Structure formats: structure tokens, C-alpha cells
XYZ file of C-alpha atoms in Angstrom:
695
model
C 120.472 -107.086 49.931
C 122.885 -106.585 52.842
C 121.783 -107.728 56.298
C 120.114 -104.588 57.620
C 121.262 -105.145 61.214
C 124.858 -104.412 60.185
C 123.870 -100.984 58.866
C 121.547 -99.586 61.544
C 122.398 -98.196 64.970
C 120.693 -99.966 67.892
C 118.142 -98.114 70.001
C 120.260 -98.719 73.124
C 123.297 -97.055 71.559
C 125.664 -96.053 74.420
C 126.102 -92.286 74.842
C 128.484 -90.470 77.191
C 128.924 -86.800 78.110
C 132.419 -85.342 77.766
C 132.360 -83.338 80.949
C 134.771 -80.408 81.081
C 132.805 -78.150 83.409
C 135.332 -78.051 86.235
C 138.328 -77.470 83.959
C 136.507 -74.712 82.045
C 135.381 -72.962 85.244
C 139.011 -72.489 86.332
C 139.897 -70.486 83.196
C 140.305 -66.724 83.235
C 137.885 -64.503 81.279
C 140.417 -64.127 78.451
C 141.083 -67.876 78.342
C 137.351 -68.577 78.137
C 136.985 -66.164 75.212
C 140.026 -67.712 73.501
C 138.404 -71.130 73.975
C 135.045 -69.899 72.668
C 136.319 -68.444 69.389
C 138.628 -71.386 68.715
C 135.616 -73.644 69.314
C 133.580 -71.631 66.795
C 136.392 -71.969 64.257
C 136.578 -75.716 64.888
C 132.857 -76.303 64.547
C 132.571 -74.280 61.329
C 135.517 -76.204 59.919
C 133.979 -79.449 61.117
C 131.130 -78.948 58.652
C 133.698 -79.581 55.901
C 133.733 -83.225 57.029
C 130.186 -83.584 55.677
C 131.534 -82.815 52.209
C 134.462 -85.178 52.779
C 132.203 -88.112 53.730
C 129.489 -88.703 51.121
C 127.620 -86.763 48.411
C 124.380 -86.845 50.414
C 125.760 -85.966 53.881
C 125.519 -82.133 53.590
C 121.856 -82.283 52.558
C 120.982 -84.847 55.262
C 122.612 -82.527 57.795
C 120.444 -79.606 56.657
C 117.310 -81.757 56.720
C 117.869 -83.075 60.253
C 118.996 -79.676 61.474
C 115.818 -78.025 60.226
C 113.606 -80.792 61.599
C 114.926 -80.636 65.159
C 115.493 -76.870 65.294
C 111.842 -76.227 64.470
C 110.470 -78.476 67.247
C 111.870 -79.963 70.434
C 112.260 -83.763 70.331
C 109.471 -84.300 72.887
C 107.046 -82.205 70.800
C 108.112 -83.862 67.554
C 107.510 -87.268 69.136
C 103.817 -86.458 69.541
C 103.663 -85.447 65.888
C 105.336 -88.738 64.982
C 102.800 -90.709 67.024
C 99.956 -88.987 65.192
C 101.534 -90.109 61.905
C 101.608 -93.764 62.972
C 105.241 -93.937 64.055
C 105.813 -96.139 67.128
C 107.933 -94.955 70.067
C 110.608 -97.498 69.068
C 110.671 -96.115 65.537
C 110.912 -92.539 66.805
C 113.737 -93.603 69.119
C 115.454 -95.109 66.061
C 115.185 -91.739 64.297
C 116.720 -89.980 67.309
C 119.531 -92.546 67.374
C 120.180 -92.103 63.639
C 120.293 -88.320 64.094
C 122.679 -88.583 67.053
C 124.887 -90.976 65.103
C 124.860 -88.721 62.061
C 125.914 -85.615 64.010
C 128.532 -87.500 66.039
C 130.109 -88.966 62.889
C 129.557 -85.825 60.798
C 127.970 -87.890 58.063
C 126.190 -91.162 57.384
C 129.317 -93.345 57.552
C 130.852 -94.457 60.843
C 134.092 -92.662 61.614
C 135.435 -95.875 63.120
C 135.054 -98.516 60.427
C 133.772 -96.374 57.550
C 130.543 -98.359 57.061
C 127.283 -96.704 56.140
C 124.373 -96.545 58.570
C 120.755 -95.929 57.588
C 117.624 -94.968 59.571
C 115.927 -97.917 61.301
C 112.538 -96.440 60.427
C 110.925 -96.801 57.014
C 111.335 -94.151 54.341
C 107.540 -93.818 54.114
C 107.093 -93.092 57.820
C 109.971 -90.614 57.898
C 108.476 -88.796 54.908
C 105.075 -88.603 56.655
C 106.717 -87.119 59.750
C 108.612 -84.569 57.658
C 105.434 -83.397 55.924
C 103.634 -83.041 59.291
C 106.535 -81.205 60.974
C 106.825 -77.523 61.826
C 109.909 -77.345 59.590
C 107.775 -78.330 56.589
C 105.027 -75.863 57.551
C 107.582 -73.027 57.608
C 109.207 -73.904 54.273
C 107.380 -76.674 52.385
C 109.220 -76.133 49.103
C 112.629 -76.055 50.747
C 112.131 -79.184 52.876
C 110.539 -81.009 49.932
C 113.515 -80.182 47.715
C 116.027 -81.384 50.301
C 114.065 -84.599 50.912
C 113.996 -85.383 47.201
C 117.770 -84.922 47.106
C 118.483 -87.447 49.869
C 115.591 -89.909 50.171
C 117.139 -92.601 47.982
C 120.826 -92.221 48.936
C 119.905 -91.951 52.627
C 118.525 -95.510 52.580
C 120.499 -97.128 49.775
C 122.689 -100.111 50.625
C 123.955 -100.955 47.167
C 127.264 -102.857 47.480
C 129.460 -99.883 46.535
C 127.629 -97.604 48.984
C 128.030 -99.790 52.064
C 131.523 -98.501 52.855
C 133.982 -95.771 52.005
C 136.513 -96.658 49.351
C 137.926 -95.800 45.938
C 136.417 -96.726 42.582
C 134.300 -99.875 42.704
C 135.322 -100.563 46.312
C 133.244 -97.822 47.924
C 132.283 -94.164 48.184
C 134.799 -91.338 48.480
C 134.248 -87.631 48.030
C 137.994 -87.002 48.098
C 137.786 -88.157 44.454
C 135.194 -87.882 41.707
C 133.444 -91.229 41.394
C 135.191 -92.080 38.101
C 138.664 -91.950 39.696
C 140.624 -95.187 40.088
C 143.642 -96.209 42.138
C 145.789 -95.628 39.049
C 144.499 -92.039 38.828
C 145.359 -91.497 42.492
C 148.885 -92.848 41.954
C 149.420 -90.637 38.895
C 148.339 -87.467 40.692
C 150.387 -88.308 43.767
C 153.431 -88.627 41.536
C 152.600 -85.228 40.014
C 152.143 -83.636 43.456
C 155.461 -85.094 44.642
C 157.189 -83.620 41.576
C 155.876 -80.191 42.602
C 156.462 -80.730 46.356
C 152.758 -79.966 46.729
C 150.996 -81.635 49.642
C 147.785 -83.587 49.062
C 146.501 -82.903 52.598
C 144.019 -80.151 51.651
C 143.116 -81.367 48.155
C 140.427 -83.278 46.307
C 140.774 -84.840 42.852
C 138.258 -84.582 40.011
C 138.552 -86.318 36.640
C 136.735 -85.281 33.461
C 137.207 -85.963 29.773
C 137.872 -83.579 26.912
C 135.988 -83.722 23.592
C 138.358 -86.370 22.352
C 137.706 -88.588 25.345
C 141.104 -87.949 26.949
C 141.197 -87.709 30.738
C 141.710 -84.304 32.375
C 142.403 -83.851 36.069
C 141.617 -81.049 38.504
C 143.470 -80.903 41.828
C 141.332 -78.605 43.967
C 142.871 -76.956 47.040
C 140.796 -75.955 50.063
C 140.909 -72.181 50.510
C 138.897 -69.011 50.949
C 140.514 -67.498 47.857
C 139.066 -68.648 44.559
C 141.393 -66.913 42.144
C 143.377 -68.842 39.584
C 146.664 -67.203 40.512
C 148.452 -66.538 43.781
C 150.402 -63.522 44.937
C 154.052 -63.553 43.898
C 155.098 -63.823 47.567
C 153.003 -66.964 48.098
C 154.519 -70.452 47.996
C 151.665 -71.303 45.602
C 152.654 -68.646 43.052
C 154.036 -71.216 40.584
C 151.792 -74.114 41.552
C 148.357 -72.948 40.425
C 147.218 -73.291 36.840
C 147.538 -75.835 34.053
C 150.299 -78.402 33.670
C 151.131 -81.357 31.489
C 152.546 -84.373 33.315
C 153.435 -87.681 31.661
C 151.068 -86.854 28.804
C 148.152 -85.873 31.040
C 146.494 -82.459 31.424
C 146.353 -81.432 35.094
C 144.960 -78.197 36.506
C 145.559 -77.027 40.075
C 142.755 -74.779 41.332
C 141.565 -73.568 44.713
C 138.434 -72.370 46.487
C 137.156 -75.701 47.837
C 134.992 -75.193 50.975
C 135.530 -71.425 50.605
C 132.454 -70.175 52.604
C 133.195 -72.465 55.552
C 136.900 -71.666 55.641
C 136.008 -67.967 55.658
C 134.085 -68.540 58.914
C 137.031 -70.496 60.288
C 139.465 -67.711 59.475
C 137.189 -65.002 60.931
C 136.929 -66.822 64.257
C 140.665 -67.434 64.381
C 141.086 -63.660 64.039
C 138.724 -63.121 66.979
C 140.577 -65.723 69.051
C 143.896 -64.005 68.333
C 142.790 -60.999 70.401
C 142.787 -63.231 73.486
C 145.966 -65.209 72.735
C 148.282 -65.395 75.750
C 151.633 -65.119 73.936
C 153.360 -64.307 70.663
C 153.655 -67.955 69.593
C 149.886 -68.299 69.719
C 149.332 -65.095 67.762
C 151.805 -66.098 65.036
C 150.320 -69.596 64.986
C 146.827 -68.235 64.349
C 148.172 -65.825 61.719
C 149.705 -68.694 59.765
C 146.635 -70.904 60.122
C 144.537 -68.034 58.798
C 146.903 -67.564 55.843
C 146.786 -71.302 55.169
C 142.990 -71.349 55.014
C 142.873 -68.109 53.016
C 145.404 -69.130 50.360
C 145.183 -72.925 50.438
C 148.819 -73.166 51.527
C 149.943 -76.240 53.475
C 153.331 -74.535 53.821
C 151.619 -71.794 55.864
C 149.960 -74.458 57.996
C 153.382 -75.991 58.576
C 154.684 -72.597 59.721
C 151.735 -72.311 62.097
C 152.467 -75.815 63.369
C 156.052 -74.810 64.148
C 154.793 -71.983 66.378
C 152.291 -74.408 67.915
C 155.028 -76.896 68.836
C 157.002 -74.070 70.437
C 153.995 -72.924 72.486
C 154.968 -74.965 75.536
C 152.502 -75.798 78.286
C 149.512 -73.582 77.373
C 146.467 -73.752 79.618
C 144.188 -73.879 76.554
C 145.495 -76.247 73.886
C 144.204 -76.430 70.321
C 145.038 -77.583 66.809
C 143.094 -77.146 63.590
C 143.350 -78.001 59.910
C 143.386 -80.899 57.456
C 145.049 -83.408 59.736
C 144.478 -87.174 59.612
C 144.483 -89.175 56.378
C 142.706 -92.308 57.662
C 139.589 -91.871 55.506
C 141.284 -91.113 52.201
C 141.326 -94.505 50.453
C 144.739 -93.598 49.051
C 146.030 -92.374 52.424
C 147.248 -88.864 51.503
C 144.366 -86.401 51.985
C 143.505 -85.023 55.399
C 140.117 -84.824 57.048
C 139.344 -81.472 58.641
C 139.744 -81.535 62.397
C 139.790 -78.939 65.138
C 139.998 -79.348 68.872
C 140.121 -77.104 71.915
C 140.882 -78.513 75.346
C 141.945 -77.477 78.835
C 144.974 -78.912 80.638
C 144.473 -81.315 83.548
C 147.510 -80.368 85.655
C 147.438 -83.390 87.968
C 147.547 -86.046 85.244
C 149.880 -83.923 83.098
C 152.469 -84.090 85.887
C 152.701 -87.868 85.338
C 153.162 -87.390 81.609
C 155.929 -84.863 82.288
C 157.782 -87.611 84.175
C 157.385 -89.889 81.165
C 158.864 -87.192 78.924
C 161.830 -86.888 81.314
C 162.459 -90.625 80.978
C 161.834 -90.666 77.229
C 165.456 -90.629 76.047
C 166.325 -93.652 78.189
C 163.202 -95.491 77.127
C 163.699 -94.780 73.415
C 167.273 -96.079 73.690
C 165.836 -99.435 74.824
C 163.720 -99.848 71.678
C 164.824 -102.730 69.433
C 166.507 -100.903 66.569
C 170.040 -99.500 66.190
C 170.679 -95.958 67.446
C 171.348 -94.885 63.843
C 167.613 -95.441 63.191
C 166.682 -92.893 65.845
C 166.598 -89.087 65.576
C 170.011 -87.463 66.013
C 168.697 -85.268 68.842
C 165.755 -85.970 71.114
C 163.387 -83.008 70.851
C 161.686 -82.823 74.226
C 157.965 -82.515 73.493
C 154.986 -81.309 75.461
C 152.884 -84.152 76.815
C 149.721 -83.110 78.585
C 146.417 -84.552 79.688
C 143.535 -82.472 78.379
C 139.817 -82.280 79.005
C 138.133 -81.773 75.638
C 135.869 -78.743 75.351
C 135.424 -79.004 71.575
C 136.447 -81.666 69.084
C 135.173 -81.274 65.538
C 135.574 -83.940 62.906
C 134.178 -87.412 62.357
C 135.319 -88.869 65.679
C 137.208 -88.206 68.903
C 140.420 -90.146 69.694
C 141.827 -90.944 73.143
C 145.236 -89.475 72.341
C 147.006 -87.501 69.628
C 150.585 -87.050 68.434
C 150.892 -84.125 66.025
C 151.814 -82.433 63.724
C 151.897 -85.121 61.034
C 154.490 -83.248 58.973
C 157.617 -85.430 59.068
C 160.068 -82.586 58.469
C 158.715 -80.686 61.493
C 158.642 -83.787 63.686
C 162.242 -84.590 62.779
C 163.670 -81.071 63.155
C 161.385 -78.933 65.390
C 159.465 -81.497 67.417
C 155.905 -82.487 68.166
C 153.303 -82.544 70.919
C 151.456 -85.372 72.585
C 148.078 -85.061 74.229
C 146.036 -87.578 76.146
C 142.340 -86.678 76.203
C 141.442 -87.426 79.824
C 137.671 -87.031 79.705
C 137.571 -89.264 76.612
C 139.686 -91.931 78.326
C 137.631 -91.902 81.503
C 134.264 -92.564 79.844
C 135.444 -94.346 76.710
C 137.068 -97.315 78.458
C 134.170 -98.072 80.834
C 132.464 -101.407 80.099
C 129.651 -103.283 81.821
C 130.606 -106.819 82.822
C 127.632 -108.494 81.157
C 128.532 -106.807 77.850
C 132.199 -107.810 77.973
C 132.848 -110.357 75.230
C 135.448 -113.005 74.352
C 137.149 -113.267 77.765
C 137.069 -115.943 80.455
C 135.047 -115.204 83.583
C 138.293 -114.966 85.542
C 139.799 -112.456 83.115
C 136.677 -110.294 83.104
C 137.138 -109.142 86.718
C 140.766 -108.044 86.371
C 140.021 -106.578 82.922
C 137.231 -104.331 84.201
C 139.311 -103.207 87.180
C 142.443 -102.300 85.229
C 141.298 -101.547 81.689
C 141.171 -97.763 82.310
C 144.605 -97.530 84.013
C 146.232 -99.860 81.450
C 144.752 -97.899 78.555
C 146.191 -94.675 79.994
C 149.637 -96.313 80.017
C 149.230 -97.630 76.465
C 147.990 -94.293 75.107
C 150.873 -92.463 76.742
C 153.510 -94.817 75.350
C 151.773 -95.058 71.951
C 151.685 -91.296 71.418
C 154.966 -90.140 72.986
C 157.349 -93.018 72.323
C 155.499 -94.737 69.468
C 154.692 -91.928 67.073
C 157.467 -89.845 68.619
C 160.301 -92.265 67.880
C 162.249 -93.329 64.822
C 164.102 -91.577 62.030
C 163.353 -91.320 58.322
C 166.369 -91.576 56.024
C 166.062 -88.620 53.629
C 167.959 -87.189 50.693
C 167.179 -83.477 50.196
C 166.999 -81.389 47.018
C 170.738 -80.672 47.221
C 171.567 -84.373 47.322
C 172.536 -84.274 51.010
C 171.682 -87.275 53.186
C 170.569 -87.010 56.825
C 172.318 -90.299 57.640
C 175.736 -91.844 57.033
C 174.980 -93.581 53.740
C 178.295 -95.415 53.656
C 178.222 -96.862 57.155
C 174.627 -97.303 58.322
C 173.726 -100.996 58.160
C 170.299 -102.501 57.584
C 169.970 -104.980 60.499
C 167.488 -107.065 58.497
C 169.973 -107.743 55.673
C 173.359 -107.017 57.268
C 174.144 -104.788 54.279
C 174.401 -101.050 53.647
C 171.129 -99.148 53.427
C 169.999 -99.167 49.789
C 166.789 -97.111 49.860
C 165.595 -93.829 51.360
C 163.137 -90.952 50.796
C 163.906 -88.938 47.676
C 163.174 -85.175 47.336
C 159.418 -84.510 47.440
C 158.600 -87.909 48.960
C 156.957 -88.191 52.374
C 155.901 -91.097 54.568
C 152.247 -90.710 53.482
C 152.984 -90.366 49.778
C 155.473 -93.241 49.744
C 153.522 -95.805 51.766
C 150.081 -94.451 50.711
C 147.380 -97.087 51.328
C 149.190 -98.859 54.188
C 150.812 -95.783 55.772
C 148.213 -95.051 58.464
C 147.716 -98.615 59.679
C 151.426 -99.498 59.485
C 152.308 -96.478 61.645
C 149.531 -97.191 64.140
C 150.795 -100.754 64.386
C 154.329 -99.534 65.075
C 153.079 -97.185 67.812
C 150.912 -99.898 69.414
C 153.870 -102.300 69.433
C 156.063 -99.689 71.131
C 153.357 -99.330 73.789
C 153.264 -103.070 74.443
C 157.050 -103.407 74.397
C 157.679 -100.570 76.863
C 154.740 -101.298 79.179
C 156.901 -104.113 80.580
C 159.303 -101.490 81.952
C 158.872 -101.112 85.740
C 159.885 -97.429 85.604
C 157.050 -96.724 83.151
C 154.502 -98.457 85.375
C 155.835 -96.589 88.420
C 155.468 -93.231 86.639
C 151.788 -94.003 86.138
C 151.412 -94.901 89.812
C 151.487 -98.706 89.530
C 153.827 -100.868 91.595
C 154.116 -104.421 92.875
C 151.220 -106.803 92.107
C 149.013 -103.998 90.769
C 151.686 -103.127 88.211
C 151.686 -106.735 87.003
C 147.897 -106.680 86.646
C 148.054 -103.412 84.642
C 150.742 -104.946 82.405
C 148.703 -108.118 81.902
C 145.488 -106.263 81.060
C 147.348 -104.047 78.589
C 148.539 -107.070 76.605
C 145.208 -108.895 77.023
C 143.312 -105.813 75.827
C 145.487 -105.671 72.707
C 144.913 -109.271 71.649
C 141.178 -108.994 72.385
C 141.125 -105.817 70.265
C 142.793 -107.801 67.483
C 139.884 -110.234 67.546
C 137.330 -107.401 67.682
C 139.112 -105.835 64.732
C 137.663 -108.475 62.410
C 134.429 -106.449 62.351
C 136.281 -103.828 60.329
C 137.367 -106.187 57.547
C 135.191 -106.455 54.413
C 135.422 -109.932 52.842
C 133.730 -108.817 49.606
C 136.529 -106.371 48.807
C 139.357 -107.845 50.871
C 139.844 -104.390 52.426
C 140.276 -103.159 55.987
C 138.148 -100.127 56.879
C 139.909 -98.927 60.041
C 143.646 -98.348 60.457
C 143.901 -98.989 64.221
C 141.844 -102.183 64.141
C 143.841 -103.583 61.234
C 146.975 -102.813 63.254
C 145.640 -104.684 66.292
C 144.685 -107.697 64.182
C 148.225 -107.742 62.784
C 149.604 -107.709 66.346
C 147.294 -110.591 67.281
C 148.652 -112.546 64.313
C 152.254 -111.819 65.319
C 151.645 -112.984 68.903
C 149.807 -116.109 67.748
C 152.771 -116.818 65.474
C 155.089 -116.585 68.507
C 153.697 -119.960 69.587
C 154.226 -121.714 72.959
C 150.496 -121.208 73.669
C 151.260 -117.609 74.636
C 148.054 -116.415 72.979
C 145.134 -118.690 72.142
C 141.875 -118.052 70.294
C 139.170 -120.716 70.392
C 135.619 -121.029 69.127
C 132.975 -122.389 71.478
C 129.249 -122.314 72.225
C 128.101 -119.378 74.320
C 125.839 -119.534 77.377
C 122.978 -118.542 75.062
C 123.665 -121.473 72.764
C 124.944 -119.276 69.929
C 128.511 -119.396 68.546
C 131.058 -117.647 70.725
C 134.836 -117.267 71.014
C 137.439 -116.751 73.712
C 140.873 -115.174 73.624
C 143.427 -115.778 76.349
C 147.015 -114.813 77.090
C 149.508 -116.586 79.361
C 150.718 -113.817 81.667
C 153.752 -115.860 82.732
C 155.124 -115.672 79.156
C 154.761 -111.928 78.461
C 158.503 -111.348 78.819
C 159.883 -114.698 77.618
C 157.644 -114.982 74.526
C 155.684 -111.748 74.024
C 158.496 -109.247 74.412
C 160.790 -111.298 72.169
C 158.123 -111.400 69.439
C 157.617 -107.635 69.723
C 161.381 -107.078 69.597
C 161.682 -108.876 66.265
C 158.552 -107.387 64.734
C 159.221 -103.810 65.870
C 162.686 -103.826 64.345
C 161.245 -104.849 60.978
C 158.563 -102.150 61.170
C 161.099 -99.433 61.939
C 163.709 -100.542 59.413
C 161.146 -100.643 56.590
C 159.828 -97.227 57.610
C 163.256 -95.591 57.976
C 164.536 -96.921 54.657
C 161.340 -96.284 52.654
C 161.312 -100.004 51.802
C 157.702 -100.073 50.611
C 157.874 -103.415 48.832
C 159.071 -105.439 51.823
C 156.805 -103.480 54.172
C 153.738 -104.141 52.050
C 154.568 -107.820 51.603
C 154.922 -108.319 55.358
C 152.004 -106.155 56.438
C 149.568 -107.440 53.826
C 150.558 -110.969 54.816
C 149.675 -110.450 58.472
C 146.509 -108.532 57.472
C 145.137 -111.397 55.391
C 141.844 -112.822 56.675
C 140.977 -116.361 55.596
C 139.023 -119.331 56.895
C 142.058 -121.574 57.016
C 142.824 -123.689 60.054
C 143.646 -123.391 62.853
C 141.929 -120.045 63.512
C 139.267 -119.738 60.783
C 139.273 -115.934 60.989
C 136.358 -115.458 58.594
C 134.181 -117.623 60.825
C 135.454 -115.709 63.850
C 134.443 -112.516 62.058
C 130.848 -113.738 61.887
C 130.939 -114.386 65.639
C 132.411 -110.943 66.349
C 129.655 -109.262 64.327
C 126.997 -111.408 66.041
C 128.146 -110.236 69.473
C 129.414 -106.734 68.713
C 128.737 -103.754 70.978
C 128.414 -100.353 69.348
C 131.037 -97.748 70.186
C 129.945 -94.917 72.450
C 128.774 -91.620 71.034
C 130.249 -88.610 72.816
C 128.080 -85.601 73.616
C 130.048 -82.371 73.747
C 129.382 -79.275 75.780
C 129.031 -76.069 73.742
C 130.295 -72.587 74.577
C 128.117 -69.510 74.255
C 128.537 -65.794 74.865
C 126.070 -63.991 77.114
C 126.951 -60.320 77.015
C 130.598 -60.147 78.032
C 130.576 -63.605 79.623
C 131.403 -66.977 78.081
C 129.426 -69.912 79.459
C 128.997 -73.594 78.823
C 125.762 -74.677 77.195
C 124.891 -78.288 77.897
C 126.673 -78.558 81.261
C 124.868 -79.861 84.338
C 124.697 -76.304 85.654
C 122.901 -74.986 82.559
C 120.298 -77.762 82.344
């Protein structure tokens, strides 16, 4: 049996409010209505994440929703006490419920491990039967409970984490699918130039025992054929591919996507310009038909909608939780621009061409033309999905990023509360480092997020051959700086970054973006743009690098020794960076094990600030060039060999990373849960529900 403490949320779980009251209050009536209906669309779409997480998550959601809608928590607590539940056990139930709603399922969005209630199944069942929800509908609640009671608490090895086949749970695939099945279907999808972003894969067997595959597209429409004008007109139906029967259908999540589309239509009435109206039209068509091409068209209008007061994006976006790395989790956000902070980001955009030119790869590996993007600081009003990031660089469609452009957003109210840490809970640093770390962690993280999103994800070129055989680079003269020879590999028609690099794509790209942030944070102009000069600038620079190597150590929590798999793309990336900087030598970075003040095993990471430029920057220069060259040239084999090598976790000397992992888990602090404010309509007015004013 797994150690239960790893799979329950502590009763002192940190929770923070994402306050957007001031930003929302400054919106016009039309902007508030636009925000409200986009928020409704996002939240309805966010329910899809339940179905993308685990088989039991939708039913658990209904059960908890009914329980707490029928009675206020303070009233339900008295019922719980009468049933023999202690206050600590009731608090554990509240914490489980909060964690479930925040993660949109019973697996952590950051780390993909399962969490279970820290109150016994028997006591929870007694509370359910004594609740008002049960009194109102005993048969309904009983039926739901019977559906989830075992899976809700089960910690069988395969169920402890998300994964494919025997390595974990995934509802992007039927449970009998293997990695080989995923590879086969990806090859089929590439042959049809059909994106996997909004699909799930189901495998069955015919009467003769031969495998049959269904690729199911998310859409409102359920029909087996598409209109002749649709890009899906020749892509639905039955196909034979390499001796396998494959059927492409649609209609996945149909009732929820209908609600999404209806609210997008309502939002369109209050759109402030034609780009927004066309954007919402295309999003609606995408969700109606199941067309990623329509979503791409909507994304083009979104990129061209420069500097809106209310910013939003919605759809099947990030592929972190697909074990194969190709299918997108549903995500929708609505946020309001913070003009003061956005002015700093605008300065960074103005300097972007100069800064990109200083990155350590030849100019031929950079986009032919710099497409000046939007870069704004936003206060989140609504963010649906399994988790809320600190910054975003989208869209993820490479052809749009290369030819039309992209947008960067820094989520200011997430940054401000997410980076706050109490000194006595700060782990793995010297006492001296703790003071400067606490003082400058927030400002340094703002710098890193800005560089990561704009100049990390926003830089670099993919070498592509199109359907006509035309290359977007000079095939005869572009040299691979790693080999000194002509470029020998590139992306063929139908291939994308995600489909080509699959299981390592997300983490590899996050690593590249993090390295760009470290590399460019040394630049005095960058630090000046963010308001840091002189000695303060040096402290911000130091804390940025120190924070990265500490994060690399913390990342060990997200490695599963039993499967040899990493469960979180960003944390794997940070561990890789730690390994690269340790490899740089000269005692630039050190990690030691020691006894803590409490007598239990502890560790400490340190970084020599005097060697950031002489050792650290040189190491980043070499490593970044390799990352970019492998990405540009679609050199999957060399990329995987290098990245898997740095990602390896063993107990070999001198670092004994597996032992360090035990220490990290022993002393881990749970990530904050964010509480979001909700919008509501009262007559003709749109208000915030959950703000300090409405309490």
C-alpha cells in the first residue's frame, strides 16, 4: 500500500484569493457583460476537464456539488459531528473538496498524482446518508456513491498517477491502449493533417480479435459526415491504415460544448471590434464542427486583436497531461489588463529584436521576420481548467506562431500571491540566502516569466518542408552548428513539433524557455526595463538563478521511481537545468545532504553569485544552442538522447538524487489553491460574486 501521506492534502493547505475587484470595477457595462459571458463559456468548457482526468471525476464532482449545494458548510459540519466525524476529519473533507474543484478532478494538475479524502470511507458514507442532499434524492445520491466509493479511495499502483497503459490512468485513451497504439494513430493523423488536440482514442476488437480504433473529435455535432464546405468533409468516417481499421467520429463532450458555443454567441453581442466578433465566430464553428482548423482561424483573429481591455482565449490548448503529448486539455480564461505593469512589458517587446539577436544560435535558426506580439499583464477574472499558470504564450499552433504571430500574457494577480512564501516554510536554502530570496523572489519571478514567455517560447524557427516540397530555409547553405555540416533533417508535411517530439515535447520546450529566461536575465537592459538597477538588479539576477536551481531540487517530487517517469513538464525541465549547471563544475552550484534543525534529513542548494556570468552563462550558451538546433531540425533522436540523459534520476554519487527525492517529499509544502471570483448578472448589471464587497 502506498504511503497515504503522499496522496492526501494537508488540513493547512494554503489558499489564496485571486483578487480582480479593482480591475473589474473599471470596466464599462459592455466590457463587464463581455467578461461575464466569456466566463460562462469558460466554466462550462472547464467541466470537460473532469472527463479528461479520470473515469470517476465527473461523478465525484456531482456528488460533492450536491452535498454542498444542499447545505452550507457550517450547517453540514454539525451534521458531521452528529455522525461521529471529528472537526479535523470534517476539515479534511473540506480540503479534499477544495482540492478537487481547484484541480477539476482527483489528480493534481501540477504533478498528476492522485489525492484521496483524509477521512474514512465509512464516515463519509454516514455523512452522505444524513445529509440534506440524500434526503432530497436518496436513490440518486446512493447511485452516485456506489459509482465512486471504491475508485475515490483506491491507491492501486496504476491509479496513483496519470499515465498510459500500465504506467497510470488516462481518459484521453481507452484503458487498453498502449504507447504503440498512440504512435500508430499519431502517424495516421499526420497522414491526414488532422490535429490530435481535440481528440480521444478508443480501441476495441472485432469478432476475430483484431484491433479497431475510434478517433473521437470533440464537437457539438454528432453526425457521421460533415458539410462539403467543412475542412472535415473528407476526414470523418472509416479508413484503413497500415492494415488497421480506424474510424474518425465526433460528438465528444457535445452537451458541454453546446453551452460553450451559446455563451460565446452571447459574448459576441458585446465584442468591441470586428476581430473579436470573427474570433468568436470561428471558435463557435470549431466547437460545433470539431474543427481545429476553425480554431486556428479564430486564433489568427485573436493574435490580431491588439491591446484589448478584456483578454481571453478558449479551447483545447495545452498537451501537458496527455501521456503521449499531443492532445489538449480544455482551457478558458478571461482577464483584465493591468495598464501599469503592461507598460513595462511593452518596453520589453520593443527591445525584443535586439535581445533575440543575442541568443546563442545562428540567425538562420531564428524567424525571418520578428512578429511584434502583444505582451500584457492581466488580472485573472476567470481561469477554467486543471490549474492556473503565472504566464502564457499562445497560440500553440506552430504555423500561426511562425507566420502570423503570438501573444504573451503575465497573470499579475497569480504572480503576486503565488510567489509569496513564509520564511519558516522556506526549504533547502542557507539562512543568509533566505532573506534575499524572500525579498526578491516576486520581482525576479516577474522577470523570468516575462523572458520565458516572450523571448523563450517566442523565439526560434522550425525548419519545414511544405506539401509542395518548398523549404522555409536555405537547405543548401544553412549549417548545423553542432556538426559543422549541412542540415540533414526537418519537419515533413503533416508533422508538427508536438507530433514529432511527442512525449518529450512539452518539457523540452519549457526547458528551452526557462534557459532563455536565465540567459537573458543577465542583461542590464532587461533588468532596467523591470525597474531594477545597481545592487538591487544584481540581487534580482542572483535570486532568479538561485530560484531555478532550488526548483530543480524541488522537482524531484514529481519523478516516479517505480515507472521511471516524470509527471510534470516544468519541474522536469528545472531538474534538467540543475543537472546542466552542476555539470558546469567550478563549484558554481552545489547540493549537499545534511541533518536539519529538527534532526531529520535535510538538504541545501547554493549558487556562487560571482560565477553567474563566467560559468553559468557559458553553460547556458552551450546548452541552449543544442536545444534550439535539435528543435529547429526536428532531430528527435539526438534530442531524446540528451534530454533523457539529463532527466535520469539515480542514487549514484555524488548527488544521490533518489535519496534527495525522499528528503524533498519529507519536507514538501503543498502548492497554493487559488479561489476565483465569479461573475453574476443582477437585472441589467454584472457584478462580482465572492469579492470583498459582496461578502
